[in-house]
Coordinates of C-alpha atoms and ligand atoms in Angstrom, one line a residue:
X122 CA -66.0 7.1 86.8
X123 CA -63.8 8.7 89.5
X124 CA -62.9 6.1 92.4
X125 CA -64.2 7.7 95.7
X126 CA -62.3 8.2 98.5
X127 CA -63.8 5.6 101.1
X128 CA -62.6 7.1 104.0
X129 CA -64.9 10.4 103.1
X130 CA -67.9 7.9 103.5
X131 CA -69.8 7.0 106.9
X132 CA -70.4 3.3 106.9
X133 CA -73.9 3.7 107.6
X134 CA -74.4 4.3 103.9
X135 CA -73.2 1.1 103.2
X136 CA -75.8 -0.7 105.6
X137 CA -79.6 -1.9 104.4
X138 CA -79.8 -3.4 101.2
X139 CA -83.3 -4.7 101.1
X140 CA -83.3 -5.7 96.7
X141 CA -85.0 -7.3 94.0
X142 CA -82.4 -9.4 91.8
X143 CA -83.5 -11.0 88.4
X144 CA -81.2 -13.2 86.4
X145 CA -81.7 -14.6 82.7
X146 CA -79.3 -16.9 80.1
X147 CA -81.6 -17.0 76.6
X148 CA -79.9 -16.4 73.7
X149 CA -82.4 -15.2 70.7
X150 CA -84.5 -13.9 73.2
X151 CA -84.8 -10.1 74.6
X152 CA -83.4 -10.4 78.0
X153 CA -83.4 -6.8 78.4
X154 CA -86.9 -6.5 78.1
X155 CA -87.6 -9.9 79.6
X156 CA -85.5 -8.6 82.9
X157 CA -87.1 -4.8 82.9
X158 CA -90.7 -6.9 83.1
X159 CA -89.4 -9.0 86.0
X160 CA -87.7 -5.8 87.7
X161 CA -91.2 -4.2 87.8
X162 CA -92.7 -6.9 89.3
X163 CA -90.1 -6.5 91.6
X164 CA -90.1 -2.8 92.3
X165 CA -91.8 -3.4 96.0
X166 CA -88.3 -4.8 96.8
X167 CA -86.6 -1.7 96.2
X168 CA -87.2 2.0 94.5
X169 CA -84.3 3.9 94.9
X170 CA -82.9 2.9 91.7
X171 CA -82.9 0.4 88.6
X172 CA -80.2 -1.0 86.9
X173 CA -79.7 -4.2 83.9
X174 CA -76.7 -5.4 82.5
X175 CA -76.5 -7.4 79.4
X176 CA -73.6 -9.6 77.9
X177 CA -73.7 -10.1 73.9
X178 CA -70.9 -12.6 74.7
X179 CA -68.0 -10.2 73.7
X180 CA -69.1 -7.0 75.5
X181 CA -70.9 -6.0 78.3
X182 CA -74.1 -3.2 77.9
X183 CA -75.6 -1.9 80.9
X184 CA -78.2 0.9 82.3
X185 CA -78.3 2.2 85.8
X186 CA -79.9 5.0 87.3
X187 CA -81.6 6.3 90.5
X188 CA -85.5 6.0 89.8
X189 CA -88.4 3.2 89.5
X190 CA -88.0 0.9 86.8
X191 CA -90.4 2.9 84.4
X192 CA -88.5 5.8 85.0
X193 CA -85.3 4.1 84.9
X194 CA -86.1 2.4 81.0
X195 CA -87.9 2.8 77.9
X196 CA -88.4 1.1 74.3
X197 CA -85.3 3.4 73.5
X198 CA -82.9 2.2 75.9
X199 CA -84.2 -0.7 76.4
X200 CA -83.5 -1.9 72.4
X201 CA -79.8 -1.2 73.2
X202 CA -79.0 -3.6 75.7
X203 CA -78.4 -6.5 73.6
X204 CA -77.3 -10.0 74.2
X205 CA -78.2 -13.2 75.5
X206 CA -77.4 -13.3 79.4
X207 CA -78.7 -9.9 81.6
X208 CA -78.9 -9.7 85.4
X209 CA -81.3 -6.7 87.1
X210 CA -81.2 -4.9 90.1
X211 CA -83.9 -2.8 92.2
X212 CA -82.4 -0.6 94.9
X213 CA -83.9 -0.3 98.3
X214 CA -83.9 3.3 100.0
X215 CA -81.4 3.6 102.7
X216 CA -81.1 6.3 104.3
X217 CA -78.0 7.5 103.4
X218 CA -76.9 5.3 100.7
X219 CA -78.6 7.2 98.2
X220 CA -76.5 8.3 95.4
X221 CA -75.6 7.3 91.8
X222 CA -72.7 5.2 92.5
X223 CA -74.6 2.5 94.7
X224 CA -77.1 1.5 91.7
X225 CA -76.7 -1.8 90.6
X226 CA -76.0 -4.0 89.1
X227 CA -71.9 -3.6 90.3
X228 CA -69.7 -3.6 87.3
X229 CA -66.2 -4.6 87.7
X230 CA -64.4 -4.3 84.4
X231 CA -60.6 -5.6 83.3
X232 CA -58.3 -7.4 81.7
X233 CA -60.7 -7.7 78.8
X234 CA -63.6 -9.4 81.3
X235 CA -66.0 -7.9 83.3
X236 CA -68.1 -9.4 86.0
X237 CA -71.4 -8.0 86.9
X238 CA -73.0 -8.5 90.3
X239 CA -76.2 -7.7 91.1
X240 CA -76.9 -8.7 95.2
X241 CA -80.1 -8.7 97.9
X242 CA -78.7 -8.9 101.1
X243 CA -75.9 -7.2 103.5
X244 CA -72.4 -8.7 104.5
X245 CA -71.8 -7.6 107.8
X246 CA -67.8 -7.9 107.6
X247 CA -67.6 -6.0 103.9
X248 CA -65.0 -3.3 105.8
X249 CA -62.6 -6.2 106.6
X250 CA -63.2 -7.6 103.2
X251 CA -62.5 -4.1 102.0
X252 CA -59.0 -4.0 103.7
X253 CA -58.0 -6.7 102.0
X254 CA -58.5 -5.3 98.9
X255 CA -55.2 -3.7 99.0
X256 CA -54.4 -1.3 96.0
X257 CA -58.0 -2.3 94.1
X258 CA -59.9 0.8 93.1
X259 CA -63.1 1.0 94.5
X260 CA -66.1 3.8 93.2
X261 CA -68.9 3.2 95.4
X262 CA -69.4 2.8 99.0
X263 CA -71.7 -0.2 98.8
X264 CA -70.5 -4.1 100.1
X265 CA -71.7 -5.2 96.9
X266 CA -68.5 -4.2 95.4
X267 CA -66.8 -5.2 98.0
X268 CA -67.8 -8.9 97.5
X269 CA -67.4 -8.5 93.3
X270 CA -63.8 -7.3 93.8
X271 CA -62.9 -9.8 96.0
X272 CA -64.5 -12.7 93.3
X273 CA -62.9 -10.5 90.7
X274 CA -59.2 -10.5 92.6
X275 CA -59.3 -14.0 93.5
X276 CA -56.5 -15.7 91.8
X277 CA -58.0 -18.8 91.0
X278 CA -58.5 -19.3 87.5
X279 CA -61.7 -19.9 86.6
X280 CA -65.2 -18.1 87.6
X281 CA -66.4 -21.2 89.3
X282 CA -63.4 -21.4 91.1
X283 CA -63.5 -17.6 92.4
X284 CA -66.5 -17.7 93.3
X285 CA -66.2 -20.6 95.8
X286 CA -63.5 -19.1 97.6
X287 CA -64.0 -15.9 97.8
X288 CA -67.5 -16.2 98.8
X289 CA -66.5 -18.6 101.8
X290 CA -65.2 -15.4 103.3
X291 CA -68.5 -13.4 103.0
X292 CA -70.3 -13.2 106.3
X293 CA -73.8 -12.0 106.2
X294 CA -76.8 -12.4 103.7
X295 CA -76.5 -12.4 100.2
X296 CA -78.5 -14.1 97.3
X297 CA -76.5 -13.1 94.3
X298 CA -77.1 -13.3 90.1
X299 CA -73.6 -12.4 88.3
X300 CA -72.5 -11.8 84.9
X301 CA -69.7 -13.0 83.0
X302 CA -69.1 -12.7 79.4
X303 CA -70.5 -16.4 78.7
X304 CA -72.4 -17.6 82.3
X305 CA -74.9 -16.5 84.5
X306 CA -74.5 -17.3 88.4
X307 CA -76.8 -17.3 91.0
X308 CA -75.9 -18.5 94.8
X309 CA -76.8 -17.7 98.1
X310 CA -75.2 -17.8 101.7
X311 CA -74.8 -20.5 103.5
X312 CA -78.2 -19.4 106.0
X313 CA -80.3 -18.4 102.8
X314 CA -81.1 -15.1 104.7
X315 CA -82.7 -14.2 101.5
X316 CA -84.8 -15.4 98.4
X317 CA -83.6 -17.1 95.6
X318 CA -85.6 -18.8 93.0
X319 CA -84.8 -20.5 90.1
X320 CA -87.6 -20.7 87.3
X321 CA -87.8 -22.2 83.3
X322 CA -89.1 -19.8 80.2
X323 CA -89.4 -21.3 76.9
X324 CA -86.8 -23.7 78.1
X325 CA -83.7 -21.3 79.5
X326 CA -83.5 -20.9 82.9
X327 CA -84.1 -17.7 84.6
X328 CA -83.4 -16.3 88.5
X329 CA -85.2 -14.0 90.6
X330 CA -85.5 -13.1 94.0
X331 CA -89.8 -14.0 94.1
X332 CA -91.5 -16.5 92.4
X333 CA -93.9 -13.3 91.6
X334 CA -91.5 -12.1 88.6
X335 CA -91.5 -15.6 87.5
X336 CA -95.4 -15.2 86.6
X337 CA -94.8 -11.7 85.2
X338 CA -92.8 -13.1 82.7
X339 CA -94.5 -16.6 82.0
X340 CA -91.8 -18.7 83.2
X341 CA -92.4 -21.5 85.5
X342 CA -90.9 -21.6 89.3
X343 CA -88.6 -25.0 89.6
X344 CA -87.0 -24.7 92.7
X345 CA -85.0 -22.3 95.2
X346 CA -81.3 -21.7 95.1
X347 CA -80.6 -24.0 97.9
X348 CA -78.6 -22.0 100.9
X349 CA -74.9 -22.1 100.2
X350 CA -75.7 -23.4 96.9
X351 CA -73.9 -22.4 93.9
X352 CA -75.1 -22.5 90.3
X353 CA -74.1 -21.7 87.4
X354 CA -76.3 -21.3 83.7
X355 CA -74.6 -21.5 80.1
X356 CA -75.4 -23.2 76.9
X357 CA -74.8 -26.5 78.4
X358 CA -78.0 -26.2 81.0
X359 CA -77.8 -25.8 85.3
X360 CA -75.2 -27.0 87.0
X361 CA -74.5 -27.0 91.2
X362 CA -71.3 -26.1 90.9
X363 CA -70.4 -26.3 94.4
X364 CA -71.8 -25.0 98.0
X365 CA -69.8 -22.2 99.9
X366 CA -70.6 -23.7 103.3
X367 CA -73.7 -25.3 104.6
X368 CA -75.5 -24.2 107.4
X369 CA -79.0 -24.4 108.7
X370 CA -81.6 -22.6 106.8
X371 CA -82.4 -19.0 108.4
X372 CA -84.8 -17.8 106.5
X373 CA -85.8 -13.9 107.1
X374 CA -89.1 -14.5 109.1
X375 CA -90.2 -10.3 108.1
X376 CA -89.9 -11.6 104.3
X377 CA -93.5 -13.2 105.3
X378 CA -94.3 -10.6 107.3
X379 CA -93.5 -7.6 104.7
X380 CA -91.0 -7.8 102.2
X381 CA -92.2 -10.0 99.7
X382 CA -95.1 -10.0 97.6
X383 CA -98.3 -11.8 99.0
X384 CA -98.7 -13.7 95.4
X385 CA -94.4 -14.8 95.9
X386 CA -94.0 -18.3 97.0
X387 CA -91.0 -18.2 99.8
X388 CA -89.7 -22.0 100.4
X389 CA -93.0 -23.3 98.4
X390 CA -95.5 -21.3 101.0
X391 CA -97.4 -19.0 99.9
X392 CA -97.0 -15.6 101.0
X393 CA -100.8 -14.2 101.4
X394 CA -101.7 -17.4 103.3
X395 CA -99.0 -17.2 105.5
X396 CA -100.2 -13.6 106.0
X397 CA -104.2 -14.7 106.1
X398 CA -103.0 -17.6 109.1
X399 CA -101.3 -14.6 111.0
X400 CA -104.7 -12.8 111.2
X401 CA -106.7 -15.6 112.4
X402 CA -104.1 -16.5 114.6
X403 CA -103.7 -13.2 115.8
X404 CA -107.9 -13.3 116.0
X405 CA -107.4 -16.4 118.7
X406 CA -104.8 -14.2 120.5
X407 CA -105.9 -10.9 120.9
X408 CA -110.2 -10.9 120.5
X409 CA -112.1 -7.5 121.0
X410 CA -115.3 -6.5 120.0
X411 CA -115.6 -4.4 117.0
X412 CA -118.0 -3.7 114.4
X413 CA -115.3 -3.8 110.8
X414 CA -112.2 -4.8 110.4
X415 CA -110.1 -2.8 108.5
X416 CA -106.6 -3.4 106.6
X417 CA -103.7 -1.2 106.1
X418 CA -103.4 -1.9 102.7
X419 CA -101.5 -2.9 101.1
X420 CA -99.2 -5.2 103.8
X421 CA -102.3 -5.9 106.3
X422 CA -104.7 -6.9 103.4
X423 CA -104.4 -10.6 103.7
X424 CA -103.6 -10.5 107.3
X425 CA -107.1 -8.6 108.0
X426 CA -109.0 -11.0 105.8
X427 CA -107.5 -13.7 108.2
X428 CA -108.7 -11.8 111.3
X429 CA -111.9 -11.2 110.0
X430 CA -112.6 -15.0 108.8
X431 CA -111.7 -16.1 112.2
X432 CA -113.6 -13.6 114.5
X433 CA -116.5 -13.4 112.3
X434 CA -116.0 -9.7 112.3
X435 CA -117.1 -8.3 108.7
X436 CA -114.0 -6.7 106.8
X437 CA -114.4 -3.3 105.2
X438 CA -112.6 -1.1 103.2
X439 CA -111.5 2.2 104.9
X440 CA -107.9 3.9 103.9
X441 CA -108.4 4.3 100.5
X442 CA -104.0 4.0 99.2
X443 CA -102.7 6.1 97.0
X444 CA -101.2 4.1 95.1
X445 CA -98.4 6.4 93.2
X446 CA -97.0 7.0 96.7
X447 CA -93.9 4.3 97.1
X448 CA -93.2 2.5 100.5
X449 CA -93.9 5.1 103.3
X450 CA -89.8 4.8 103.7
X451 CA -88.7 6.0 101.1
X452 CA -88.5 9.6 102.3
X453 CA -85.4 9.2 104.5
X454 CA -86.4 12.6 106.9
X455 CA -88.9 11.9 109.6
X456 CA -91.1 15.1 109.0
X457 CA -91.2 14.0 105.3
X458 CA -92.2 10.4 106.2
X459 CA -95.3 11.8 108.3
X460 CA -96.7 13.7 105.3
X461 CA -96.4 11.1 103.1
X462 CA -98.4 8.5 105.5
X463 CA -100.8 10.9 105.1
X464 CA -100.6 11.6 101.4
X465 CA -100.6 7.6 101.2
X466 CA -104.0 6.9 102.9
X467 CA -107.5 8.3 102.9
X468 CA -110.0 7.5 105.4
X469 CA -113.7 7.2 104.1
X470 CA -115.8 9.3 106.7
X471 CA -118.7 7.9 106.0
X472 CA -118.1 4.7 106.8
X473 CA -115.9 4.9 109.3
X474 CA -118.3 7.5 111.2
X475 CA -119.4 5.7 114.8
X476 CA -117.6 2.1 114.3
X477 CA -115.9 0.7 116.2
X478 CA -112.4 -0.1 114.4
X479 CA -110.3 -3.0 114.5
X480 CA -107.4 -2.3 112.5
X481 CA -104.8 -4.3 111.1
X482 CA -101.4 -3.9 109.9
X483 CA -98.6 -6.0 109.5
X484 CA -95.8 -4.1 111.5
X485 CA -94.9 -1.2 113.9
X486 CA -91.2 0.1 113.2
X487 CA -91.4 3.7 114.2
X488 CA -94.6 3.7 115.2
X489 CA -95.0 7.1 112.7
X490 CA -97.6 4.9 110.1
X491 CA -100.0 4.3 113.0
X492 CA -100.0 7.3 115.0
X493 CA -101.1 8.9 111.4
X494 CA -103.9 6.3 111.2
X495 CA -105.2 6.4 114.2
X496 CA -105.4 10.2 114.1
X497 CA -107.3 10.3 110.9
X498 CA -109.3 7.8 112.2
X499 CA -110.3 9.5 114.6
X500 CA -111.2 12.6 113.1
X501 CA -113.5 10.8 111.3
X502 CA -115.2 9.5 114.4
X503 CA -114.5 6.4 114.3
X504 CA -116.0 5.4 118.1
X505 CA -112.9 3.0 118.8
X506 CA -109.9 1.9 117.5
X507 CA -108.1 -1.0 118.0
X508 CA -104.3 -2.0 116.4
X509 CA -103.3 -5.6 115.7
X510 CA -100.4 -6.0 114.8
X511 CA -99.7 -9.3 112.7
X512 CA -95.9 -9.8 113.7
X513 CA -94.3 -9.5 117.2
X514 CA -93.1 -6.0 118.1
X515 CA -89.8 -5.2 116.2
X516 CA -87.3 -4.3 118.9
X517 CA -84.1 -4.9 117.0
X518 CA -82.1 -3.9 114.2
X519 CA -81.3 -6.2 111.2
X520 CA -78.2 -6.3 109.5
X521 CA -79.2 -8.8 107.1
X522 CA -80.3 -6.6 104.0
X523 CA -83.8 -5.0 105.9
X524 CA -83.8 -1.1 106.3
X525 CA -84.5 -1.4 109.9
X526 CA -83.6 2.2 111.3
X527 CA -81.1 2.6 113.7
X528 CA -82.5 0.6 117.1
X529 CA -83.3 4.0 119.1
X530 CA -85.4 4.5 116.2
X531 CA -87.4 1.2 116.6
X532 CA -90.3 1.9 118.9
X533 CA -90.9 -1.0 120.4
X534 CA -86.9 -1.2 121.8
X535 CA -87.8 1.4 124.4
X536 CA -91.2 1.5 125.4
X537 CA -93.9 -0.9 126.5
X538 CA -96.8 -2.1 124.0
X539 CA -99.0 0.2 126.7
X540 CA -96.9 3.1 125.8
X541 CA -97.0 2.4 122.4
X542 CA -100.5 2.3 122.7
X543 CA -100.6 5.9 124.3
X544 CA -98.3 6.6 121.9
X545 CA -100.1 6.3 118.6
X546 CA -102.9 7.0 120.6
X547 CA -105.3 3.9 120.1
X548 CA -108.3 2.0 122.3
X549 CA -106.1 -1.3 122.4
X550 CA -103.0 -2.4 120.5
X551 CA -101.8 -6.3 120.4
X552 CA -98.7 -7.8 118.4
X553 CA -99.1 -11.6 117.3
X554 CA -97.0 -13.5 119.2
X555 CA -93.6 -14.5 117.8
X556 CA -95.0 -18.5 118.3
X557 CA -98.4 -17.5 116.3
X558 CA -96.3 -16.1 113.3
X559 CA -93.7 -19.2 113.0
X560 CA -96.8 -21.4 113.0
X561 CA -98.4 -19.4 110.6
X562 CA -95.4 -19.2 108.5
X563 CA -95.6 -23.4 108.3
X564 CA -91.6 -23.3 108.8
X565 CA -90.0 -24.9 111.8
X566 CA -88.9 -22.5 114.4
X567 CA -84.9 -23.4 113.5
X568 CA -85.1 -22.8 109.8
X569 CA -86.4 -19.3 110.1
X570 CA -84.0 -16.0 111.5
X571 CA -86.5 -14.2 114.1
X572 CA -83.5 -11.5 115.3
X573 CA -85.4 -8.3 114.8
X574 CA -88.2 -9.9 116.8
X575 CA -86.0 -11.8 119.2
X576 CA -82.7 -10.0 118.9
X577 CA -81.3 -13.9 118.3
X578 CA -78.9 -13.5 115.2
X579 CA -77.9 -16.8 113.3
X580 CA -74.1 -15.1 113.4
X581 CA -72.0 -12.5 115.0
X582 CA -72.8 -9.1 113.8
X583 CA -70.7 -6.7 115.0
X584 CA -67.2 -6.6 113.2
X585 CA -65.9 -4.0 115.0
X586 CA -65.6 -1.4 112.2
X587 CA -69.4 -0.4 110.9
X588 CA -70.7 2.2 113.1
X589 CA -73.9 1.5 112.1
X590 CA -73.3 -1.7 114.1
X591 CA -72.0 -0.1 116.8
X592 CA -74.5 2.4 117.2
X593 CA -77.2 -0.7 116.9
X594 CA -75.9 -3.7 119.5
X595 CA -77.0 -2.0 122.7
Ligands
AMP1525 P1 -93.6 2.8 111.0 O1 -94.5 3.8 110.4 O2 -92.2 3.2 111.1 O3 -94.1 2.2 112.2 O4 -93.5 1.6 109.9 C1 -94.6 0.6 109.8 C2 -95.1 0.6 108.5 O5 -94.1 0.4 107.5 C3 -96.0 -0.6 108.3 O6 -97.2 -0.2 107.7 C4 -95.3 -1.6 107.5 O7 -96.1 -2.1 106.5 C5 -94.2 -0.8 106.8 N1 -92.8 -1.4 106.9 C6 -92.4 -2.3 107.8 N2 -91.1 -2.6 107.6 C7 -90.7 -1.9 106.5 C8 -89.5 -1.8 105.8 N3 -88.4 -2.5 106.1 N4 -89.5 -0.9 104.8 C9 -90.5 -0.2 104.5 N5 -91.7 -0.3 105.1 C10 -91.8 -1.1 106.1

């Protein structure tokens, strides 16, 4: 592969990095098929593309393309990749990001080792990182490899070692499974931004980033990665081998809200009950008389059940999904984005016909998913419609690893909630409030990072260089 020439690159692309990560150390096992399992299960965390990387111990085998895992892998290619200890990657859509080179996992090659990083999260300083990676080749445009060539460069002598020091210098989110030729690692900064669990099968230990791969696979869910914990897995077991820093947890709050699977357990709480408390609480916050409630599915499913069981309000099926339509973002044009809401969901007319709607969702970004809604909806004739929204209204961006668009792009940074009503063109629209979804998420109010709802980051942000950064902080 040719090295690119950074400087040609906007860092934009380098932004968002919203990933599944899957780890596994079992030797006379198929870890390649084991991983490409777990990377389907954790496909909702990314589509973009797919990638696994397997050590035999001497050499280092790996597939990446752009694509969902399915399309990505097959019996074929699959039966190739052997070797005891693999790591897997699902890529997020960015909007920019999107080419070849940014698949992971990132492999750095040399001096007859090789390191492979597969990471969920962003670093928000990877350009000054970058500068100090003075004559290193780099050939993608991603922070990833930023963060595995500085591990890779650091001149102390073992893994362990590298790791602990170069990662000390990593601001931002990152929950991490590497590759060497003989260990797995898994660690996670110091805020635990994102996921990281840590789960047994037959006996070897295996990493993912939900507890939901864990099940796909049959292995059992033992505990998180602890934030700023480091671990390491070979033939002698799991070992802590250290913690880059401690801070107080900051879990993502939206990973409740969105990101992760409702069946995933995120710090031992489930996700769909956290989602089911949001509607009921949501219910005791924002009442109206309706005759059904109705779910966006798939994300306002067990939010919608909640509001339902707590108004007494019957729930219904309406927007039938299309299910072989991915996340409404992965189209990264606007125009594209509002055909595929409507590609995505179908409205049944006959039920909907005279009701009064209460529907629930469990975010407005744009505002371009309910706008689309509301107007089917309506042409329906549904009588009313009324929005509630299951998290507060997003009004900034995240630099933490979730494609939040740029913040002129976030509807609720610029106009009211009554213009957003207007806007998307609804009876009524309420957001829970940002007290009702911490208490729904059963996490104390300091343990979780809110910023996109309250613009409050756990750390500086803005590094000076990324203009995506720049263009964000207003
Ligand atoms: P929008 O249409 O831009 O208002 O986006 C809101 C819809 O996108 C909701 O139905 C959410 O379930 C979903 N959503 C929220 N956050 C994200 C994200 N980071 N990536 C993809 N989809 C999202």
């Amino acid at each position: 592969m040719q090295p690119v020439d950074i400087a040609r690159y906007k860092y934009k692309e380098t932004l968002h990095d919203q990933c599944g990560v899957f780890g596994i150390y079992a030797p006379d096992t198929e870890v390649a098929k084991i991983t490409y399992y777990a990377l389907h299960s954790l496909q909702h965390r990314g589509q973009e593309g797919a990638g696994i990387a397997v050590s035999d111990g001497q050499k280092l085998r790996s597939i990446r393309h752009m694509g969902l895992v399915t399309s990505v892998f097959n019996e074929e290619n699959l039966s190739k990749l052997q070797g005891f200890i693999a790591v897997g990657h699902n890529r997020y859509s960015t909007t920019g990001g999107n080419t070849p080179q940014n698949t992971q996992p990132v492999i750095i090659p040399g001096n007859g080792n090789f390191f492979a990083v597969a990471h969920n999260g962003n670093i928000v300083n990877a350009d000054l990182l970058a500068k100090k990676l003075v004559g290193v080749k780099r050939f993608s445009t991603s922070d990833t490899e930023v963060l595995a060539l500085s591990i890779f460069h650091n001149p102390k002598p073992s893994w362990e070692e590298k790791i602990l020091a170069a990662s000390k210098d990593f601001i931002g989110a990152y929950s991490i499974i590497a590759v060497t030729k003989n260990k797995l690692f898994a660690f996670r900064d110091p805020w635990g931004i994102r996921p990281l669990v840590i789960g047994k099968l037959n006996g070897y230990y295996v990493v993912a980033s939900e507890t939901c791969a864990l099940d796909t696979i049959g292995a059992n869910y033992i505990r998180d990665v602890g934030n700023g914990e480091v671990i390491s897995i070979d033939s002698s077991g799991l070992t802590t081998i250290g913690m880059i820093g401690k801070k107080p947890l900051k879990f993502c709050l939206f990973e409740y809200v969105y990101l992760a699977r409702p069946d995933s357990l995120l710090n031992d709480v489930l996700v769909h009950e956290v989602r089911q408390r949001s509607g009921k609480i949501l219910a005791h916050e924002a009442p109206v008389a309706g005759d059904l409630v109705v779910a966006v599915p798939d994300s306002g499913t067990s939010a919608a059940l909640g509001y339902s069981q707590a108004s007494g309000i019957p729930f219904g099926e309406v927007l039938i999904k299309n299910r072989y339509i991915g996340r409404t973002f992965i189209a990264p044009e606007q125009h594209i984005r509002e055909q595929g809401v409507k590609a995505k969901f179908n409205p049944m007319k006959k039920i909907v016909f005279g009701k009064r709607l209460i529907v629930v969702d469990d975010s407005i970004v744009r505002g371009t998913t309910m706008k689309k809604i509301v107007e089917v909806l309506r042409k329906c004739g549904a009588r009313e419609v009324h929005i509630r929204i299951c998290s507060p209204p997003v009004r900034h961006s995240c630099y933490f690893g979730v494609d939040t668009p740029n913040r002129k792009h976030l509807i609720a940074s610029h106009r009211k909630i009554s213009a957003i009503n207007s806007f998307i063109g609804s009876d009524s629209l309420r957001f829970l409030s940002l007290k009702g979804l911490i208490k729904a998420s059963k996490l104390k109010a300091s343990r979780l990072c809110t910023a996109c709802f309250s613009g409050k980051y756990p750390m500086k942000v803005n590094y000076g260089f990324s203009k995506n950064i720049l263009e964000n902080v207003c």
